[in-house]
Amino acid sequence: MSQPILTIENLTKRFGGNTAVNGIDLSVQPRETIAIIGPNGAGKTTFYNMVSGRMKPSDGRITLDGRDITGLPPHKISRLGVSRSFQINNIFPEMTVQENVEVVRSAFLGHSRRLFNLASRNRPVQEQAEALLERLGIDSLKHHRAEVISYGDKRLLEIAMVLATEPKLVLLDEPTAGMTPEETRRTTALIRKLADSGDYTFLITEHDMDVVFNLADRILVMHRGERLFAGTPEEVKQDPDVRRAYLGEDDDEQDQDQDKHQEAGA
Ligand SMILES: Nc1ncnc2c1ncn2[C@@H]1O[C@H](COP(=O)(O)OP(=O)(O)OP(=O)(O)O)[C@@H](O)[C@H]1O
Ligand SMILES: [Mg+2]
């Protein structure tokens, strides 16, 4: 194994008497896709907020590519290569889809975002933006104003904007939330393709278990701030604690299931 891109040790966040994240350890290899799952209030967003710098941990350490980033402010962590999906309201509605990616790309390359205008568009930036839109499957929309495209396409544009900063680590918080089943399928397949390309390392939180099982190399299951289980999708599916706490099964149901199987087999 190579050096982990991200190492989390004993990560803890307390809000008064409530411990939202409690002693989490996690090591992420380059090019891995890790899903963080757990019921509402499990601590997933708080975990993300600490990795991206929006919240300072109460305890523990976060190391990115060998460098301690614990408690650094968000802009520093972002400059070191951790990119979190923008909220859709970061999209400039009156610019075209392609111009939105170009703005982020230009800013990343050190051109002034304030001075961005059509006259300053440069060819390499345009080509890089087009290539990203192609990877996200929305290049046919590149000349549309961003405000007129569908919700699902906006979320894909958001991801293209994140990738325009060449992040070492991409944090996606519920990438398919609010999407139609068809949009969810398309987005899952696209993220899968990006992950398989080996160019990216993803941390994904997601409530849709089909998406999780489809995308994750490994899954961290959180429950009330703690690590309930960590393993491959297959291991997670099999684990009785996870089934009980998260997939909504209790022992009685499992017993009933077994009874049913026995009856069916009898
Ligand atoms: N800023 C805050 N101040 C106080 N308590 C907070 C704050 N943010 C989160 N919490 C508490 O921390 C716990 C974990 O919340 P968090 O939002 O991280 O859960 P989550 O796993 O993201 O849930 P969901 O699936 O609903 O998004 C909850 O008990 C929540 O009330
Ligand atoms: Mg959350």
mmCIF file with all atom_site columns, C-alpha atoms in Angstrom, residues 14 25-26 34 39 75 89 94 106 113 116 134 158 172 182 184 208-210 213 227 241 247:
data_model
loop_
_atom_site.group_PDB
_atom_site.id
_atom_site.type_symbol
_atom_site.label_atom_id
_atom_site.label_alt_id
_atom_site.label_comp_id
_atom_site.label_asym_id
_atom_site.label_entity_id
_atom_site.label_seq_id
_atom_site.pdbx_PDB_ins_code
_atom_site.Cartn_x
_atom_site.Cartn_y
_atom_site.Cartn_z
_atom_site.occupancy
_atom_site.B_iso_or_equiv
_atom_site.pdbx_formal_charge
_atom_site.auth_seq_id
_atom_site.auth_comp_id
_atom_site.auth_asym_id
_atom_site.auth_atom_id
_atom_site.pdbx_PDB_model_num
ATOM 1  C CA . ARG A 1 14  ? -18.234 17.838 21.074  1.00 0.00 ? 14  ARG A CA 1
ATOM 2  C CA . ASP A 1 25  ? -10.096 6.571  12.838  1.00 0.00 ? 25  ASP A CA 1
ATOM 3  C CA . LEU A 1 26  ? -9.902  6.229  9.067   1.00 0.00 ? 26  LEU A CA 1
ATOM 4  C CA . ILE A 1 34  ? -14.979 5.701  0.648   1.00 0.00 ? 34  ILE A CA 1
ATOM 5  C CA . PRO A 1 39  ? -28.670 7.293  10.224  1.00 0.00 ? 39  PRO A CA 1
ATOM 6  C CA . HIS A 1 75  ? -9.372  28.239 2.338   1.00 0.00 ? 75  HIS A CA 1
ATOM 7  C CA . ASN A 1 89  ? -25.935 28.668 -5.255  1.00 0.00 ? 89  ASN A CA 1
ATOM 8  C CA . GLU A 1 94  ? -26.431 33.966 -16.014 1.00 0.00 ? 94  GLU A CA 1
ATOM 9  C CA . SER A 1 106 ? -9.132  30.477 -14.123 1.00 0.00 ? 106 SER A CA 1
ATOM 10 C CA . ARG A 1 113 ? -11.899 35.757 -10.770 1.00 0.00 ? 113 ARG A CA 1
ATOM 11 C CA . PHE A 1 116 ? -12.998 37.124 -15.659 1.00 0.00 ? 116 PHE A CA 1
ATOM 12 C CA . GLU A 1 134 ? -17.507 15.927 -21.405 1.00 0.00 ? 134 GLU A CA 1
ATOM 13 C CA . GLU A 1 158 ? -21.143 21.491 -9.470  1.00 0.00 ? 158 GLU A CA 1
ATOM 14 C CA . LEU A 1 172 ? -19.311 14.760 -2.025  1.00 0.00 ? 172 LEU A CA 1
ATOM 15 C CA . GLU A 1 182 ? -33.146 8.408  -13.699 1.00 0.00 ? 182 GLU A CA 1
ATOM 16 C CA . THR A 1 184 ? -29.576 9.186  -9.769  1.00 0.00 ? 184 THR A CA 1
ATOM 17 C CA . ASP A 1 208 ? -29.296 5.865  -1.041  1.00 0.00 ? 208 ASP A CA 1
ATOM 18 C CA . MET A 1 209 ? -27.827 2.437  -0.342  1.00 0.00 ? 209 MET A CA 1
ATOM 19 C CA . ASP A 1 210 ? -27.894 1.385  -4.009  1.00 0.00 ? 210 ASP A CA 1
ATOM 20 C CA . PHE A 1 213 ? -23.015 -0.177 -2.724  1.00 0.00 ? 213 PHE A CA 1
ATOM 21 C CA . ARG A 1 227 ? -17.606 3.999  14.152  1.00 0.00 ? 227 ARG A CA 1
ATOM 22 C CA . ASP A 1 241 ? -24.846 -4.764 13.949  1.00 0.00 ? 241 ASP A CA 1
ATOM 23 C CA . LEU A 1 247 ? -30.719 -1.105 7.666   1.00 0.00 ? 247 LEU A CA 1
#
